[in-house]
Coordinates of N, CA, C and O in Angstrom, one line a residue:
X1308 N -7.6 -198.4 0.7 CA -8.1 -198.6 -0.5 C -7.1 -199.4 -1.6 O -6.3 -198.5 -1.9
X1309 N -7.7 -200.2 -2.5 CA -6.7 -200.7 -3.7 C -7.7 -201.8 -4.7 O -9.0 -201.5 -4.0
X1310 N -7.2 -202.2 -5.1 CA -8.2 -203.2 -6.2 C -7.4 -204.2 -6.5 O -6.0 -204.3 -6.5
X1311 N -8.0 -205.5 -6.8 CA -7.6 -207.0 -7.0 C -7.8 -207.2 -8.4 O -9.2 -206.8 -8.6
X1312 N -6.9 -207.4 -9.4 CA -7.3 -207.6 -10.6 C -6.2 -209.1 -11.2 O -5.3 -209.2 -10.6
X1313 N -6.5 -209.6 -12.1 CA -5.8 -210.3 -12.7 C -4.7 -209.9 -13.5 O -5.6 -209.1 -14.5
X1314 N -3.7 -209.7 -13.1 CA -2.6 -208.9 -14.2 C -1.5 -209.6 -14.8 O -0.9 -210.7 -14.4
X1315 N -1.1 -209.3 -15.9 CA -0.1 -209.9 -16.7 C 1.3 -209.2 -16.8 O 1.2 -208.0 -17.0
X1316 N 2.1 -209.7 -16.0 CA 3.3 -208.8 -16.3 C 4.7 -210.1 -16.8 O 4.8 -211.0 -16.0
X1317 N 5.5 -209.7 -17.4 CA 6.5 -210.5 -17.6 C 6.1 -211.6 -18.4 O 7.1 -212.7 -17.7
X1318 N 5.6 -212.2 -19.0 CA 5.0 -213.5 -19.4 C 4.2 -214.1 -18.4 O 3.9 -215.5 -18.6
X1319 N 3.9 -213.5 -17.3 CA 3.2 -214.4 -16.1 C 1.7 -213.5 -15.9 O 1.7 -212.6 -15.9
X1320 N 0.9 -214.5 -15.3 CA -0.3 -213.9 -15.3 C -0.3 -214.1 -13.3 O -0.2 -214.9 -13.0
X1321 N -0.9 -213.2 -13.0 CA -0.8 -212.6 -11.3 C -2.6 -212.8 -11.3 O -3.0 -211.8 -11.3
X1322 N -3.0 -214.1 -10.8 CA -4.6 -214.0 -10.6 C -4.9 -213.1 -9.8 O -6.2 -212.7 -9.8
X1323 N -4.4 -212.8 -8.4 CA -5.1 -211.9 -7.6 C -4.1 -210.7 -7.4 O -3.8 -210.1 -6.4
X1324 N -3.5 -210.0 -8.6 CA -2.6 -209.0 -8.2 C -3.3 -208.1 -7.4 O -4.6 -207.6 -7.4
X1325 N -2.4 -207.3 -6.5 CA -3.0 -206.2 -5.6 C -2.4 -204.8 -6.2 O -1.2 -204.7 -6.4
X1326 N -3.2 -203.8 -6.5 CA -2.8 -202.5 -7.2 C -3.2 -201.6 -6.3 O -4.1 -201.3 -5.9
X1327 N -2.2 -200.6 -5.9 CA -2.5 -198.8 -5.2 C -2.2 -198.4 -6.3 O -1.0 -198.4 -7.0
X1328 N -3.0 -197.4 -6.3 CA -3.1 -196.0 -7.0 C -3.2 -195.0 -6.2 O -3.8 -194.6 -5.2
X1329 N -2.6 -193.9 -7.0 CA -2.3 -192.3 -6.2 C -2.5 -191.4 -7.7 O -2.4 -191.4 -8.6
X1330 N -3.3 -190.3 -7.1 CA -2.9 -189.3 -8.4 C -1.8 -188.7 -8.6 O -1.6 -187.9 -7.3
X1331 N -0.7 -188.9 -9.5 CA 0.3 -188.1 -9.6 C 0.0 -186.6 -9.7 O 0.9 -185.5 -9.2
X1332 N -0.8 -185.9 -10.8 CA -1.2 -185.1 -11.1 C -2.3 -184.8 -11.6 O -3.1 -185.6 -12.0
X1333 N -2.9 -183.4 -11.3 CA -4.2 -183.5 -12.1 C -4.6 -181.6 -12.1 O -4.0 -181.2 -11.5
X1334 N -5.3 -181.4 -13.4 CA -5.5 -180.2 -13.7 C -6.9 -180.6 -14.4 O -7.9 -181.4 -14.1
X1335 N -7.4 -179.4 -15.0 CA -8.6 -179.3 -15.5 C -8.9 -180.4 -16.9 O -9.9 -180.8 -16.8
X1336 N -8.1 -180.5 -17.7 CA -8.3 -181.4 -18.5 C -7.6 -182.9 -18.5 O -8.3 -183.6 -18.9
X1337 N -6.8 -183.1 -17.7 CA -5.9 -184.5 -17.5 C -5.7 -184.6 -16.0 O -5.5 -183.9 -15.4
X1338 N -5.9 -186.0 -15.6 CA -5.4 -186.6 -14.2 C -4.3 -187.8 -14.6 O -4.6 -188.5 -15.4
X1339 N -3.3 -187.4 -14.0 CA -2.3 -188.9 -14.3 C -2.7 -189.5 -12.8 O -2.2 -189.2 -11.6
X1340 N -2.8 -191.0 -13.2 CA -2.7 -192.0 -12.2 C -1.6 -192.6 -11.9 O -1.4 -193.4 -13.1
X1341 N -0.8 -192.8 -10.9 CA 0.4 -193.5 -10.8 C 0.1 -194.9 -9.9 O -1.0 -194.9 -9.0
X1342 N 0.4 -195.7 -10.7 CA 0.1 -197.3 -9.9 C 1.5 -198.0 -9.6 O 2.3 -197.7 -9.9
X1343 N 1.1 -199.0 -8.5 CA 2.0 -200.0 -8.2 C 1.4 -201.3 -8.0 O -0.1 -201.5 -7.9
X1344 N 2.0 -202.6 -8.7 CA 1.3 -204.0 -8.6 C 2.3 -204.6 -7.9 O 3.4 -204.7 -8.0
X1345 N 1.5 -205.5 -6.7 CA 2.1 -206.6 -6.3 C 1.3 -208.0 -6.4 O 0.2 -207.8 -6.8
X1346 N 1.9 -209.0 -6.4 CA 1.5 -210.3 -6.5 C 0.2 -210.5 -6.0 O -0.8 -210.9 -6.6
X1347 N 0.5 -210.1 -4.7 CA -1.0 -210.3 -3.9 C -1.1 -209.1 -2.8 O 0.3 -208.5 -2.8
X1348 N -2.1 -209.3 -2.1 CA -2.1 -208.3 -1.0 C -1.3 -208.6 0.1 O -0.3 -207.8 0.6
X1349 N -0.6 -209.8 0.3 CA 0.2 -210.2 1.4 C 1.1 -209.8 1.1 O 2.4 -209.5 1.8
X1350 N 2.1 -209.9 -0.4 CA 3.2 -209.3 -0.6 C 3.2 -207.7 -0.4 O 4.4 -207.2 0.3
X1351 N 2.0 -207.0 -0.5 CA 2.4 -205.3 0.2 C 2.2 -205.3 1.5 O 2.8 -204.5 1.7
X1352 N 1.5 -206.4 2.2 CA 1.3 -205.9 3.7 C 2.7 -206.4 3.8 O 3.0 -205.6 5.2
X1353 N 3.5 -207.0 3.5 CA 5.0 -207.6 3.8 C 5.8 -206.7 3.4 O 7.1 -206.9 3.8
X1354 N 5.4 -205.7 2.9 CA 6.3 -204.4 2.3 C 7.5 -205.0 1.3 O 8.5 -204.9 1.1
X1355 N 7.0 -206.1 0.5 CA 7.8 -206.5 -0.7 C 7.9 -205.8 -1.6 O 7.1 -204.5 -2.0
X1356 N 9.3 -205.6 -2.7 CA 8.9 -204.7 -3.8 C 7.6 -204.7 -4.9 O 7.5 -206.3 -5.0
X1357 N 7.5 -203.9 -5.3 CA 6.2 -203.8 -6.1 C 7.1 -204.5 -7.4 O 8.1 -204.4 -7.9
X1358 N 5.8 -205.2 -8.3 CA 6.5 -205.9 -9.5 C 6.4 -205.3 -11.0 O 7.1 -205.2 -11.8
X1359 N 5.8 -204.3 -10.6 CA 5.3 -203.2 -12.0 C 4.9 -202.2 -11.2 O 4.4 -201.8 -10.3
X1360 N 5.0 -200.9 -11.8 CA 4.3 -199.6 -11.8 C 4.3 -199.0 -12.9 O 5.1 -199.1 -14.0
X1361 N 3.7 -197.7 -13.0 CA 3.7 -196.8 -14.2 C 2.6 -195.6 -13.9 O 2.0 -195.6 -12.5
X1362 N 2.0 -195.3 -15.3 CA 0.9 -194.1 -14.9 C 0.1 -194.1 -16.2 O 0.5 -194.6 -17.2
X1363 N -0.9 -193.6 -15.7 CA -2.0 -193.4 -17.3 C -2.5 -192.3 -17.1 O -2.8 -191.6 -15.9
X1364 N -2.5 -191.4 -18.3 CA -3.0 -190.2 -18.4 C -4.6 -190.1 -19.0 O -4.9 -190.7 -19.5
X1365 N -5.5 -189.9 -17.9 CA -6.8 -189.7 -18.4 C -7.6 -188.5 -18.1 O -7.3 -187.7 -17.6
X1366 N -8.5 -188.2 -18.9 CA -9.2 -187.0 -18.9 C -10.0 -187.0 -17.4 O -10.4 -187.6 -16.7
X1367 N -9.8 -185.5 -17.1 CA -10.3 -185.0 -15.6 C -12.0 -185.2 -16.1 O -12.3 -184.4 -16.8
X1368 N -12.4 -185.7 -14.7 CA -14.0 -185.4 -14.8 C -14.4 -185.7 -13.1 O -14.6 -186.6 -12.8
X1369 N -14.1 -184.4 -12.7 CA -14.1 -184.8 -11.1 C -15.0 -183.3 -10.4 O -14.9 -182.2 -11.0
X1370 N -16.1 -183.9 -9.4 CA -16.4 -182.4 -8.9 C -15.7 -182.6 -7.3 O -15.6 -183.6 -6.9
X1371 N -16.2 -181.6 -6.8 CA -15.7 -181.6 -5.0 C -16.0 -182.5 -4.2 O -15.7 -182.6 -3.2
X1372 N -17.1 -183.3 -4.3 CA -18.0 -184.3 -3.3 C -17.2 -185.5 -3.7 O -17.6 -186.5 -3.0
X1373 N -16.2 -185.7 -4.3 CA -15.6 -186.9 -5.0 C -14.5 -187.1 -4.0 O -13.4 -186.3 -4.0
X1374 N -14.2 -188.2 -3.7 CA -12.9 -188.5 -2.6 C -11.8 -189.0 -3.9 O -11.9 -189.7 -4.8
X1375 N -10.6 -188.0 -3.8 CA -9.7 -188.3 -4.8 C -9.2 -189.7 -5.0 O -8.4 -190.1 -6.0
X1376 N -9.0 -190.5 -3.6 CA -8.3 -191.6 -3.9 C -9.5 -192.5 -4.6 O -8.9 -193.6 -5.5
X1377 N -10.4 -192.5 -4.0 CA -11.4 -193.6 -4.7 C -11.6 -192.9 -6.5 O -11.7 -194.0 -7.3
X1378 N -11.2 -191.6 -6.6 CA -11.4 -191.6 -8.0 C -10.3 -191.9 -9.0 O -10.5 -192.5 -10.2
X1379 N -9.1 -192.1 -8.2 CA -8.2 -192.4 -8.9 C -8.3 -194.2 -9.5 O -7.9 -194.4 -10.5
X1380 N -8.8 -194.9 -8.6 CA -9.4 -196.0 -8.7 C -10.6 -196.2 -9.8 O -10.5 -197.0 -10.6
X1381 N -11.4 -195.3 -9.8 CA -12.4 -195.3 -10.7 C -12.2 -195.1 -12.1 O -12.5 -195.5 -13.2
X1382 N -11.1 -194.3 -12.3 CA -10.4 -193.6 -13.7 C -9.7 -195.1 -14.0 O -9.7 -195.4 -15.3
X1383 N -8.8 -195.9 -13.4 CA -8.1 -196.9 -13.9 C -9.1 -197.9 -14.3 O -9.2 -198.8 -15.4
X1384 N -10.1 -198.1 -13.5 CA -11.2 -199.0 -14.1 C -12.0 -198.8 -15.5 O -12.7 -199.9 -15.8
X1385 N -11.9 -197.4 -16.1 CA -12.4 -197.1 -17.4 C -11.9 -198.0 -18.2 O -11.8 -197.8 -19.5
X1386 N -10.5 -198.3 -18.1 CA -9.6 -198.9 -18.9 C -9.7 -200.1 -19.2 O -10.2 -200.8 -18.3
X1387 N -9.8 -201.0 -20.5 CA -10.1 -202.0 -20.7 C -9.1 -203.1 -20.2 O -9.8 -204.1 -19.1
X1388 N -8.0 -202.7 -19.4 CA -7.0 -203.6 -19.0 C -7.5 -203.9 -17.4 O -7.0 -204.9 -16.6
X1389 N -8.4 -203.1 -16.6 CA -8.6 -202.8 -15.2 C -10.5 -202.9 -15.0 O -11.0 -203.0 -14.2
X1390 N -11.2 -203.4 -16.0 CA -12.4 -203.6 -16.2 C -13.0 -204.6 -15.4 O -14.0 -204.5 -14.4
X1391 N -12.1 -205.7 -15.2 CA -12.6 -206.5 -14.2 C -12.1 -206.3 -12.8 O -12.3 -207.5 -11.9
X1392 N -11.5 -205.4 -12.7 CA -10.8 -205.2 -10.9 C -12.0 -205.1 -9.9 O -13.2 -204.7 -10.3
X1393 N -11.5 -205.8 -8.8 CA -12.8 -205.5 -7.8 C -12.2 -204.5 -6.5 O -10.7 -204.7 -6.4
X1394 N -12.8 -204.1 -5.8 CA -12.4 -203.2 -4.8 C -12.2 -204.0 -3.5 O -12.9 -205.1 -3.3
X1395 N -11.1 -204.0 -2.8 CA -10.7 -204.7 -1.7 C -9.9 -203.8 -0.6 O -9.9 -202.7 -0.7

């Protein structure tokens, strides 16, 4: 599971950037989503080094029926910079 998005990094626009996310930490109040970005899915599949990475701290809103990996992506897509992301 991943998302594809137009991503700006280092003065460049990556029109089909491939973003992988995981939950770094979660508690009742906050969830930390850790992410890595490659220029394309082909770059990720070829095990190239990610061009960017980071983390976002977001409010937790989780129930037991939610897939935690899908939840990480859903949280990212609530942020303006990921609003246009599509699941790939």
